[in-house]
Amino acid sequence: MIWNPNKECMSRDEMSALQGKRLHKIVEYVYHNVPFYRNKLQELDIRPDDIQTIEDIHKLPFTTKKDLRDNYPFGLQAAPQSEIIRVHASSGTTGNPTIVGYTRKDIGVWSECMARCLTAYGVTRNDIFSVAYGYGLFTGGLGAHYGVEHLGASVIPAGTGNTEKHLKLIRDLGITGIACTPSYALYLAETMEKLGIRKEDIKLRVGAFGAEPWTESMRKEIEERLGLKGYNIYGLSEVMGPSVSYECQMQHGSHINEDHFYPEIINPTTLEPLPAGQTGELVFTTLTKEGMPVLRYRTRDLCSLMPGTCDCGRTNVRMGRIEGRSDDMLIIRGINVFPSQVESVVLSMPEFAPRYMLIVDRVNNLDTLQVQVEIRQEYFTGVFDTPAAIDALEKKLAAKLKSVLSIAAKVQLKAPNTIERSQGKSAHVIDKRKL
Amino acid sequence: MTIHQLSIFIENRSGTLIKVLDALKEANIQIIASTIADTADYGIYRLICSEPMRACDELKRAGVAVALSEVFVIAIDNEPGRAADAVKAFSQADIDITYMYSFLNENRGLLIFRTNDNERAQQIITANNMQIISEEALQSLV
Ligand SMILES: [Zn+2]
């Protein structure tokens, strides 16, 4: 099922024409309403009338997270406060949070985009759908909530607390769909098994998982343990919130709502646009937003775009999985290394806990990379009673890392629960090089 | 007839050994013999103790990477050259001693060792009339 075939199955020409028209309008809008953008455009000697087609987007300046912070709280808001009906804030690990105001129309667009996602997952008005994202300043809870209501399914605003009660409701009410983070889905499965609830006892069939990176193996595990089909949902508050892009039944890339959010992939170092299919930094321009529009917002997420008509019938461009963060990129001996690459290798080996630490140093003018991992307690068996056996395990991981990273890494095994669980990705790296 | 040894992964930094010893103390486990195989980054702490199964469970609960390994314990006379005689018997049969440590008890030496072939090691022990120490006999030392 497709919620809005008029917008999700447009021909490329029609879509480009619509995007060009909307881009012109949004540039004109921010030029007259946001001094920050007016100054930037004037510095580049660009008038709104210079922007007529979607290709003209390359003339426009980028917006960064720092721009948002520097203009805290309402500096980038384009609509007058009287038009703003909701405000979300994204958690900043450092400094000010990012404040995003939404007009009534913005909330409408968001709900529409969310309804498109849910329909692609196979959710209909006959479903009972639980939203287990955090409600509050975070966009996940309310964003998904309004979408479910807009679609017409019954929404259960479960939030993230009280998992046992939530499971009782899932079973007793026959809840069929859930939106949450993939790690919460695994926690739910764990709790379910602890309580002796079998997947046959519940009716969950659709999961909308997002707000944190996850892998194909996590998808398999969640689908198996909860007995549902799990779909990716992507979004960020600076652009809108969840529903910027969504997977369809093919589970092969996430369709971007590109009539509202125009995507580009750029080289994070040169800022030059990259051809379709290449991995680089994802950049979004909001084409219809009133509250806080952004021009060419650098998400720092690394992925690639997949153009072309999908087997589901949608023509909206798809984005691949997020492969890493451009601000986490390390250059070690001239090679680009992403902590997420190390993560995928560590996750693929059951001997290790899903925690790791990269320690980069420079010894005698040569960069060194050390990867610390924890052995899982249940994998530490009697065979590991000699250094030779431990060294062999370390070497096994080192060989896999070498083939993925193209540089050698020294593996150091750590005792269970000695590597700090980190929140942000950058916390996985200690760079001791004095550069 | 092997006995259970605890093999514990410990990192080379302060506080890791005491964490293990404290957990054993808390559980009222007595250490009979122990040794550490150390490398630059970590060590493997091998120990023979009272109630090895319960000790292993308690350490696991304390979050320690611990496993049970099977090792032999034989008693030898407290005279020069007896250890050499014992080890020679295994080496002549092409059995590798992976590691070995020892302690003195009531005027006899006790050798603790792991081999790469427990079945054949047992045959050598029987054939050479070596005095093997059982888990129960060892437990009676505490
Ligand atoms: Zn599709």
Coordinates of C-alpha atoms and ligand atoms in Angstrom, one line a residue:
Chain A
M1 CA 0.0 0.0 0.0
I2 CA 1.1 3.5 -0.8
W3 CA -0.3 6.4 1.3
N4 CA 0.2 9.2 -1.3
P5 CA 1.0 7.8 -4.8
N6 CA 0.8 11.3 -6.2
K7 CA 4.0 12.2 -4.3
E8 CA 5.6 8.9 -3.7
C9 CA 5.5 7.7 -7.3
M10 CA 6.2 10.8 -9.3
S11 CA 8.3 10.7 -12.5
R12 CA 11.8 12.1 -12.0
D13 CA 10.9 15.1 -14.2
E14 CA 7.8 16.0 -12.2
M15 CA 9.7 15.6 -9.0
S16 CA 12.6 17.8 -10.1
A17 CA 10.2 20.5 -11.3
L18 CA 8.4 20.4 -8.0
Q19 CA 11.6 20.5 -6.0
G20 CA 12.9 23.4 -8.1
K21 CA 9.8 25.4 -7.5
R22 CA 9.8 24.7 -3.8
L23 CA 13.5 25.5 -3.5
H24 CA 13.0 28.9 -5.0
K25 CA 10.2 29.6 -2.6
I26 CA 12.0 28.5 0.5
V27 CA 15.1 30.5 -0.5
E28 CA 13.0 33.6 -0.9
Y29 CA 11.3 32.8 2.4
V30 CA 14.5 32.5 4.5
Y31 CA 16.0 35.5 2.6
H32 CA 13.2 37.7 3.9
N33 CA 12.7 36.1 7.3
V34 CA 16.1 34.8 8.6
P35 CA 18.9 37.4 8.9
F36 CA 21.5 34.6 9.2
Y37 CA 20.6 33.3 5.7
R38 CA 20.1 36.7 4.2
N39 CA 23.7 37.6 5.3
K40 CA 25.1 34.4 4.0
L41 CA 23.4 34.7 0.6
Q42 CA 24.4 38.4 0.3
E43 CA 28.0 37.5 1.1
L44 CA 27.8 35.0 -1.8
D45 CA 26.0 37.6 -3.9
I46 CA 23.0 35.3 -4.4
R47 CA 19.5 36.7 -4.8
P48 CA 16.4 34.4 -4.4
D49 CA 15.7 34.8 -8.1
D50 CA 19.1 33.2 -8.9
I51 CA 17.6 29.9 -7.6
Q52 CA 15.1 28.6 -10.1
T53 CA 15.8 24.9 -10.6
I54 CA 16.8 22.2 -8.2
E55 CA 20.3 22.1 -9.8
D56 CA 20.8 25.7 -8.5
I57 CA 21.0 24.2 -5.0
H58 CA 24.8 23.9 -5.5
K59 CA 25.0 27.7 -5.3
L60 CA 23.6 27.7 -1.8
P61 CA 25.7 27.8 1.4
F62 CA 25.8 24.9 3.8
T63 CA 24.3 25.0 7.3
T64 CA 26.0 23.1 10.2
K65 CA 25.1 22.0 13.7
K66 CA 27.4 24.8 14.9
D67 CA 25.3 27.4 13.0
L68 CA 22.3 26.1 14.9
R69 CA 24.1 26.3 18.2
D70 CA 25.5 29.8 17.5
N71 CA 22.0 31.0 16.8
Y72 CA 20.5 29.5 19.9
P73 CA 17.7 29.6 20.7
F74 CA 15.5 31.1 18.0
G75 CA 18.0 32.7 15.6
L76 CA 17.2 30.4 12.7
Q77 CA 13.4 30.4 13.2
A78 CA 11.7 31.9 10.2
A79 CA 8.1 32.0 11.4
P80 CA 6.9 34.5 14.0
Q81 CA 6.4 33.0 17.5
S82 CA 2.7 33.4 17.1
E83 CA 2.7 30.8 14.3
I84 CA 4.8 28.3 16.3
I85 CA 2.7 25.6 17.9
R86 CA 5.4 23.2 19.1
V87 CA 9.0 23.3 20.1
H88 CA 11.4 20.3 20.3
A89 CA 15.0 20.3 21.5
S90 CA 17.7 17.9 20.5
S91 CA 20.1 16.9 23.2
G92 CA 23.6 18.4 22.7
T93 CA 26.4 16.5 24.3
T94 CA 28.2 19.8 24.5
G95 CA 26.9 23.4 24.7
N96 CA 23.4 24.5 23.9
P97 CA 20.7 22.2 22.6
T98 CA 19.2 22.7 19.2
I99 CA 15.8 24.3 19.4
V100 CA 13.3 23.6 16.6
G101 CA 10.0 25.3 16.3
Y102 CA 7.1 23.9 14.2
T103 CA 4.1 25.7 12.7
R104 CA 0.7 24.0 12.4
K105 CA 1.5 23.3 8.7
D106 CA 4.9 21.7 9.7
I107 CA 3.1 19.4 12.1
G108 CA 0.7 18.5 9.2
V109 CA 3.6 17.7 6.8
W110 CA 5.3 15.7 9.5
S111 CA 2.2 13.7 10.2
E112 CA 1.7 13.1 6.4
C113 CA 5.3 11.9 6.0
M114 CA 4.9 9.6 9.0
A115 CA 1.6 8.2 7.6
R116 CA 3.6 7.4 4.4
C117 CA 6.2 5.5 6.4
L118 CA 3.6 3.5 8.4
T119 CA 1.7 2.6 5.2
A120 CA 4.9 1.4 3.6
Y121 CA 5.4 -0.9 6.6
G122 CA 1.9 -2.3 6.0
V123 CA 0.2 -0.5 8.9
T124 CA -3.5 0.4 8.4
R125 CA -6.3 2.0 10.4
N126 CA -7.2 -1.5 11.7
D127 CA -3.9 -1.7 13.6
I128 CA -3.2 -1.0 17.2
F129 CA 0.1 0.7 17.3
S130 CA 2.4 1.4 20.2
V131 CA 4.8 4.3 20.3
A132 CA 7.7 3.3 22.6
Y133 CA 10.0 6.2 21.7
G134 CA 10.6 8.8 24.4
Y135 CA 7.9 11.4 24.6
G136 CA 9.1 14.9 25.3
L137 CA 11.7 17.2 23.9
F138 CA 12.9 14.3 21.7
T139 CA 11.0 14.2 18.4
G140 CA 10.6 10.4 18.3
G141 CA 7.5 10.0 20.6
L142 CA 5.3 12.8 19.5
G143 CA 6.4 12.6 15.8
A144 CA 5.4 8.9 15.5
H145 CA 2.3 9.5 17.7
Y146 CA 0.8 12.2 15.3
G147 CA 1.6 10.0 12.3
V148 CA -0.3 7.0 13.7
E149 CA -3.3 9.3 14.5
H150 CA -3.2 10.8 11.1
L151 CA -3.2 7.4 9.5
G152 CA -6.1 6.4 11.7
A153 CA -4.7 3.5 13.5
S154 CA -5.2 3.3 17.3
V155 CA -2.1 4.8 19.0
I156 CA -0.9 3.5 22.4
P157 CA 1.4 6.2 23.8
A158 CA 3.6 3.7 25.7
G159 CA 6.8 5.7 26.0
T160 CA 9.9 4.1 27.2
G161 CA 9.2 3.4 30.9
N162 CA 7.6 0.3 32.6
T163 CA 8.4 -2.4 30.1
E164 CA 6.6 -5.2 31.9
K165 CA 3.3 -3.2 31.8
H166 CA 3.9 -2.4 28.2
L167 CA 4.3 -6.1 27.4
K168 CA 1.1 -6.9 29.2
L169 CA -0.7 -4.4 27.0
I170 CA 1.0 -5.8 23.9
R171 CA -0.3 -9.2 24.8
D172 CA -3.7 -8.3 26.2
L173 CA -4.7 -5.6 23.7
G174 CA -3.3 -7.5 20.7
I175 CA -1.0 -4.6 19.7
T176 CA 0.1 -5.2 16.1
G177 CA 2.7 -2.5 15.6
I178 CA 5.5 -0.8 17.6
A179 CA 7.8 2.1 17.0
C180 CA 11.0 2.2 19.2
T181 CA 14.8 2.1 19.0
P182 CA 16.2 -1.3 17.9
S183 CA 18.0 -1.7 21.3
Y184 CA 14.7 -1.2 23.1
A185 CA 13.2 -3.9 20.8
L186 CA 15.9 -6.3 22.0
Y187 CA 15.3 -5.3 25.6
L188 CA 11.6 -5.9 25.0
A189 CA 12.4 -9.4 23.7
E190 CA 14.6 -10.1 26.7
T191 CA 12.0 -9.0 29.2
M192 CA 9.4 -11.0 27.3
E193 CA 11.5 -14.2 27.6
K194 CA 12.1 -13.5 31.3
L195 CA 8.4 -13.2 31.9
G196 CA 7.7 -16.4 30.0
I197 CA 5.7 -14.6 27.3
R198 CA 6.2 -16.5 24.0
K199 CA 6.2 -14.7 20.6
E200 CA 3.1 -16.8 19.7
D201 CA 1.3 -15.1 22.6
I202 CA 1.5 -11.7 21.0
K203 CA 0.3 -10.2 17.8
L204 CA 3.1 -7.8 16.9
R205 CA 3.8 -7.9 13.2
V206 CA 5.4 -4.5 12.3
G207 CA 8.3 -2.7 14.0
A208 CA 9.4 0.8 13.0
F209 CA 13.0 1.0 14.3
G210 CA 15.2 4.0 14.3
A211 CA 16.9 6.9 16.2
E212 CA 20.1 4.9 16.5
P213 CA 22.3 2.9 14.1
W214 CA 21.5 -0.8 13.7
T215 CA 22.7 -3.6 11.6
E216 CA 21.2 -6.3 9.4
S217 CA 22.1 -9.0 12.0
M218 CA 20.2 -7.0 14.7
R219 CA 17.2 -6.9 12.3
K220 CA 17.3 -10.7 12.0
E221 CA 17.5 -11.1 15.7
I222 CA 14.7 -8.7 16.5
E223 CA 12.4 -10.2 13.8
E224 CA 13.1 -13.7 15.1
R225 CA 12.6 -13.0 18.8
L226 CA 9.5 -10.7 18.5
G227 CA 8.0 -12.5 15.5
L228 CA 7.6 -9.3 13.4
K229 CA 9.0 -7.6 10.4
G230 CA 11.3 -4.7 11.3
Y231 CA 11.7 -1.6 9.2
N232 CA 14.1 1.2 9.3
I233 CA 12.9 4.8 10.0
Y234 CA 15.2 7.7 9.7
G235 CA 15.0 11.3 10.7
L236 CA 16.6 14.1 12.6
S237 CA 15.1 16.9 14.5
E238 CA 17.1 19.6 12.7
V239 CA 15.2 18.6 9.5
M240 CA 11.9 17.4 11.0
G241 CA 12.1 14.2 13.1
P242 CA 11.4 10.6 12.3
S243 CA 9.9 10.1 8.8
V244 CA 12.5 11.9 6.7
S245 CA 13.0 8.4 5.1
Y246 CA 11.5 5.0 5.6
E247 CA 11.9 1.4 4.3
C248 CA 9.2 -0.3 2.2
Q249 CA 8.3 -4.0 2.1
M250 CA 11.5 -4.6 0.0
Q251 CA 13.7 -3.7 3.1
H252 CA 16.3 -2.4 0.7
G253 CA 17.1 1.2 1.4
S254 CA 14.9 3.9 2.9
H255 CA 12.7 6.1 0.6
I256 CA 13.2 9.8 1.3
N257 CA 10.2 12.1 1.4
E258 CA 12.1 14.1 -1.2
D259 CA 9.2 16.4 -2.0
H260 CA 9.8 17.9 1.5
F261 CA 13.4 17.0 2.2
Y262 CA 15.9 17.3 -0.7
P263 CA 18.9 15.0 -0.2
E264 CA 22.5 15.5 -1.5
I265 CA 25.6 13.4 -0.9
I266 CA 28.8 15.4 -0.6
N267 CA 32.5 14.7 0.0
P268 CA 32.8 15.8 3.7
T269 CA 36.3 17.2 3.1
T270 CA 35.9 19.1 -0.2
L271 CA 32.2 19.7 0.1
E272 CA 31.8 18.8 -3.6
P273 CA 28.7 16.8 -4.5
L274 CA 29.3 13.1 -5.2
P275 CA 27.6 11.0 -7.9
A276 CA 24.7 8.8 -7.0
G277 CA 25.8 5.5 -5.4
Q278 CA 28.9 6.9 -3.8
T279 CA 29.2 7.1 0.0
G280 CA 29.5 10.5 1.5
E281 CA 27.9 12.9 3.9
L282 CA 24.2 13.3 3.7
V283 CA 22.9 16.9 3.3
F284 CA 19.2 17.9 3.5
T285 CA 17.4 21.0 2.4
T286 CA 13.9 21.4 3.8
L287 CA 11.7 22.4 0.9
T288 CA 8.4 23.2 2.7
K289 CA 9.2 23.9 6.3
E290 CA 7.9 27.1 7.8
G291 CA 9.1 27.0 11.5
M292 CA 12.8 26.5 11.0
P293 CA 13.8 25.8 7.4
V294 CA 17.4 24.7 6.8
L295 CA 19.4 25.1 3.6
R296 CA 21.9 22.3 2.9
Y297 CA 22.1 21.1 6.4
R298 CA 25.1 18.8 7.0
T299 CA 23.8 15.8 8.9
R300 CA 27.3 14.3 9.4
D301 CA 25.7 10.9 8.6
L302 CA 27.5 9.0 5.9
C303 CA 25.5 7.0 3.4
S304 CA 24.8 6.6 -0.3
L305 CA 21.7 7.3 -2.4
M306 CA 20.0 4.8 -4.6
P307 CA 18.0 6.4 -7.5
G308 CA 15.5 4.6 -9.7
T309 CA 12.1 3.0 -9.3
C310 CA 11.9 0.5 -6.4
D311 CA 10.2 -2.8 -6.8
C312 CA 7.5 -1.5 -4.5
G313 CA 6.5 1.1 -7.1
R314 CA 7.8 4.2 -5.3
T315 CA 10.1 6.5 -7.3
N316 CA 11.4 8.4 -4.3
V317 CA 15.1 8.1 -4.0
R318 CA 16.4 5.7 -1.4
M319 CA 19.2 6.1 1.1
G320 CA 21.4 3.1 2.2
R321 CA 22.1 2.4 5.8
I322 CA 24.1 5.0 7.8
E323 CA 27.6 3.8 7.5
G324 CA 29.2 6.1 10.0
R325 CA 29.6 9.7 11.0
S326 CA 31.8 12.1 9.1
D327 CA 32.9 13.8 12.3
D328 CA 34.1 10.4 13.7
M329 CA 36.3 9.8 10.7
L330 CA 39.9 9.2 11.7
I331 CA 42.8 9.4 9.3
I332 CA 45.3 6.8 10.3
R333 CA 48.4 6.4 8.1
G334 CA 46.5 8.3 5.4
I335 CA 43.6 5.8 5.4
N336 CA 40.1 6.9 6.4
V337 CA 38.9 4.8 9.3
F338 CA 35.4 4.9 10.8
P339 CA 34.7 3.5 14.2
S340 CA 31.5 2.0 12.8
Q341 CA 33.7 -0.3 10.6
V342 CA 35.4 -1.6 13.8
E343 CA 32.0 -2.0 15.4
S344 CA 30.6 -4.2 12.6
V345 CA 33.6 -6.5 12.9
V346 CA 33.3 -6.7 16.6
L347 CA 29.6 -7.4 16.4
S348 CA 30.2 -10.2 13.9
M349 CA 32.3 -12.2 16.5
P350 CA 30.3 -13.7 19.3
E351 CA 33.4 -14.0 21.5
F352 CA 33.3 -10.3 22.2
A353 CA 30.9 -8.0 23.9
P354 CA 29.5 -5.2 21.7
R355 CA 31.8 -2.7 23.2
Y356 CA 35.1 -1.5 21.9
M357 CA 37.6 1.3 22.2
L358 CA 39.9 2.7 19.5
I359 CA 43.2 4.1 20.7
V360 CA 45.1 6.0 18.1
D361 CA 48.7 7.1 18.8
R362 CA 51.8 8.2 17.0
V363 CA 55.0 6.3 17.8
N364 CA 58.3 7.2 15.9
N365 CA 56.3 9.2 13.4
L366 CA 54.1 6.3 12.6
D367 CA 50.4 6.2 13.5
T368 CA 49.3 3.2 15.5
L369 CA 45.8 1.8 16.1
Q370 CA 44.9 -0.3 19.0
V371 CA 41.5 -1.8 19.4
Q372 CA 40.3 -2.8 22.8
V373 CA 37.5 -5.4 23.1
E374 CA 36.0 -7.3 26.0
I375 CA 35.8 -11.0 26.0
R376 CA 32.3 -12.2 26.8
Q377 CA 32.2 -14.1 30.1
E378 CA 30.3 -17.0 28.6
Y379 CA 32.9 -17.4 25.8
F380 CA 35.8 -17.5 28.3
T381 CA 36.1 -21.3 28.6
G382 CA 38.8 -23.6 29.8
V383 CA 40.6 -23.5 26.5
F384 CA 41.7 -19.9 27.3
D385 CA 44.0 -20.9 30.1
T386 CA 47.2 -20.1 28.2
P387 CA 48.4 -16.8 26.7
A388 CA 48.8 -18.7 23.4
A389 CA 45.1 -19.3 23.2
I390 CA 44.3 -15.7 24.1
D391 CA 46.8 -14.4 21.5
A392 CA 45.2 -16.6 18.9
L393 CA 41.8 -15.0 19.6
E394 CA 43.3 -11.6 19.4
K395 CA 45.0 -12.4 16.1
K396 CA 41.7 -13.7 14.7
L397 CA 40.1 -10.3 15.3
A398 CA 43.2 -8.5 14.1
A399 CA 43.0 -10.4 10.8
K400 CA 39.4 -9.5 10.3
L401 CA 40.0 -5.8 11.1
K402 CA 42.9 -5.7 8.7
S403 CA 40.8 -6.9 5.9
V404 CA 38.0 -4.4 6.6
L405 CA 40.2 -1.3 7.5
S406 CA 43.1 -2.0 5.2
I407 CA 45.5 -1.1 8.0
A408 CA 46.9 -3.2 10.8
A409 CA 45.4 -2.8 14.3
K410 CA 46.7 -4.3 17.5
V411 CA 44.0 -6.0 19.4
Q412 CA 44.0 -5.8 23.2
L413 CA 41.6 -8.1 25.0
K414 CA 40.0 -6.7 28.1
A415 CA 38.1 -8.3 31.0
P416 CA 34.3 -8.2 30.9
N417 CA 32.6 -4.9 31.7
T418 CA 35.8 -2.9 31.8
I419 CA 35.2 -0.8 28.7
E420 CA 32.8 2.1 29.4
R421 CA 29.4 1.9 27.6
S422 CA 29.4 5.0 25.6
Q423 CA 26.4 7.1 24.4
G424 CA 27.8 9.1 21.5
K425 CA 30.0 7.4 18.9
S426 CA 32.9 9.7 19.4
A427 CA 33.3 8.3 22.9
H428 CA 34.7 5.1 21.3
V429 CA 37.9 6.9 20.3
I430 CA 40.9 8.1 22.2
D431 CA 43.2 10.0 19.8
K432 CA 46.6 10.5 21.6
R433 CA 48.3 12.0 18.6
K434 CA 49.4 15.6 19.2
L435 CA 48.6 17.0 15.7
Chain B
M1 CA 41.7 -38.4 36.9
T2 CA 42.0 -34.7 36.7
I3 CA 41.0 -32.0 39.1
H4 CA 39.5 -28.6 38.5
Q5 CA 41.6 -25.5 38.3
L6 CA 40.2 -22.0 37.9
S7 CA 41.7 -20.1 35.0
I8 CA 41.1 -16.3 35.3
F9 CA 41.7 -13.6 32.8
I10 CA 43.1 -10.6 34.6
E11 CA 44.3 -7.3 33.1
N12 CA 47.6 -5.8 34.0
R13 CA 46.4 -2.9 36.0
S14 CA 46.0 -2.2 39.6
G15 CA 43.0 -3.5 41.4
T16 CA 42.2 -6.4 39.1
L17 CA 43.9 -9.1 41.2
I18 CA 42.4 -7.8 44.4
K19 CA 38.9 -7.9 42.9
V20 CA 39.3 -11.6 42.3
L21 CA 40.8 -12.3 45.7
D22 CA 38.2 -10.2 47.4
A23 CA 35.4 -12.2 45.7
L24 CA 37.0 -15.4 46.9
K25 CA 37.3 -14.1 50.4
E26 CA 33.7 -13.0 50.4
A27 CA 32.7 -16.5 49.3
N28 CA 34.9 -18.1 52.0
I29 CA 37.0 -20.0 49.4
Q30 CA 40.5 -21.1 50.4
I31 CA 43.3 -21.0 47.9
I32 CA 45.5 -24.1 47.9
A33 CA 48.0 -23.2 45.2
S34 CA 48.2 -20.6 42.5
T35 CA 50.3 -19.1 39.8
I36 CA 50.1 -16.3 37.2
A37 CA 51.2 -16.6 33.6
D38 CA 51.8 -13.0 32.7
T39 CA 52.2 -11.2 29.4
A40 CA 52.7 -7.5 28.6
D41 CA 49.0 -6.7 28.6
Y42 CA 47.3 -9.3 30.8
G43 CA 47.8 -12.4 32.9
I44 CA 46.1 -15.7 33.4
Y45 CA 45.7 -16.5 37.1
R46 CA 45.5 -20.2 37.6
L47 CA 44.5 -21.5 41.0
I48 CA 43.5 -24.6 42.9
C49 CA 41.1 -23.9 45.7
S50 CA 38.4 -25.3 47.9
E51 CA 35.0 -25.9 46.2
P52 CA 36.1 -25.0 42.7
M53 CA 32.6 -25.2 41.1
R54 CA 31.2 -22.8 43.7
A55 CA 34.2 -20.5 43.4
C56 CA 33.8 -20.4 39.7
D57 CA 30.1 -19.4 40.0
E58 CA 30.9 -16.8 42.6
L59 CA 33.6 -15.2 40.4
K60 CA 31.3 -15.2 37.4
R61 CA 28.7 -13.4 39.5
A62 CA 31.4 -10.9 40.4
G63 CA 31.8 -10.3 36.6
V64 CA 35.2 -12.0 36.3
A65 CA 36.2 -13.9 33.2
V66 CA 36.8 -17.3 34.7
A67 CA 36.7 -20.9 33.4
L68 CA 37.4 -24.3 34.8
S69 CA 40.4 -26.2 33.3
E70 CA 41.3 -29.8 33.9
V71 CA 44.7 -30.4 35.3
F72 CA 46.6 -33.3 36.9
V73 CA 48.1 -33.3 40.4
I74 CA 50.7 -35.9 41.3
A75 CA 52.7 -36.3 44.5
I76 CA 56.4 -36.8 44.4
D77 CA 59.0 -37.5 47.1
N78 CA 60.7 -34.5 48.5
E79 CA 64.1 -35.2 47.0
P80 CA 66.2 -33.6 44.3
G81 CA 65.4 -34.9 40.8
R82 CA 61.9 -36.3 41.3
A83 CA 60.2 -33.6 39.2
A84 CA 62.7 -34.3 36.4
D85 CA 61.8 -38.0 36.5
A86 CA 58.1 -37.4 36.4
V87 CA 58.3 -34.9 33.5
K88 CA 60.7 -37.2 31.6
A89 CA 58.1 -40.0 31.6
F90 CA 55.6 -37.7 29.7
S91 CA 58.2 -36.3 27.3
Q92 CA 59.3 -39.8 26.4
A93 CA 55.7 -40.5 25.5
D94 CA 55.5 -37.3 23.4
I95 CA 53.0 -35.7 25.7
D96 CA 53.3 -31.9 26.0
I97 CA 53.1 -30.3 29.4
T98 CA 51.3 -27.1 28.6
Y99 CA 52.2 -25.5 31.9
M100 CA 53.2 -26.7 35.4
Y101 CA 53.5 -25.3 38.9
S102 CA 54.1 -26.9 42.3
F103 CA 53.9 -26.6 46.0
L104 CA 55.2 -28.5 49.0
N105 CA 52.8 -30.3 51.3
E106 CA 53.7 -32.4 54.4
N107 CA 57.1 -33.2 53.2
R108 CA 56.1 -34.2 49.7
G109 CA 56.0 -32.2 46.5
L110 CA 52.8 -31.7 44.6
L111 CA 53.1 -31.1 40.8
I112 CA 50.1 -29.5 39.1
F113 CA 50.1 -29.6 35.3
R114 CA 48.0 -29.6 32.1
T115 CA 48.8 -31.8 29.2
N116 CA 47.7 -31.8 25.6
D117 CA 46.4 -35.4 25.9
N118 CA 44.8 -36.2 29.2
E119 CA 43.9 -39.8 28.2
R120 CA 47.4 -40.8 27.4
A121 CA 48.8 -38.8 30.3
Q122 CA 46.6 -40.9 32.6
Q123 CA 48.1 -44.1 31.0
I124 CA 51.6 -42.9 31.7
I125 CA 50.7 -42.0 35.3
T126 CA 49.2 -45.5 35.8
A127 CA 52.1 -47.3 34.0
N128 CA 54.7 -45.5 36.1
N129 CA 52.9 -46.0 39.4
M130 CA 52.8 -42.2 40.0
Q131 CA 50.8 -41.1 43.0
I132 CA 47.9 -39.2 41.6
I133 CA 46.0 -36.8 43.9
S134 CA 42.2 -36.8 43.5
E135 CA 39.9 -33.8 43.9
E136 CA 38.7 -35.2 47.3
A137 CA 42.3 -35.8 48.5
L138 CA 43.2 -32.3 47.5
Q139 CA 40.1 -30.8 49.2
S140 CA 41.1 -32.6 52.5
L141 CA 44.2 -30.4 52.6
V142 CA 42.0 -27.4 53.5
Ligands
ZN1 ZN 10.4 0.6 -2.1

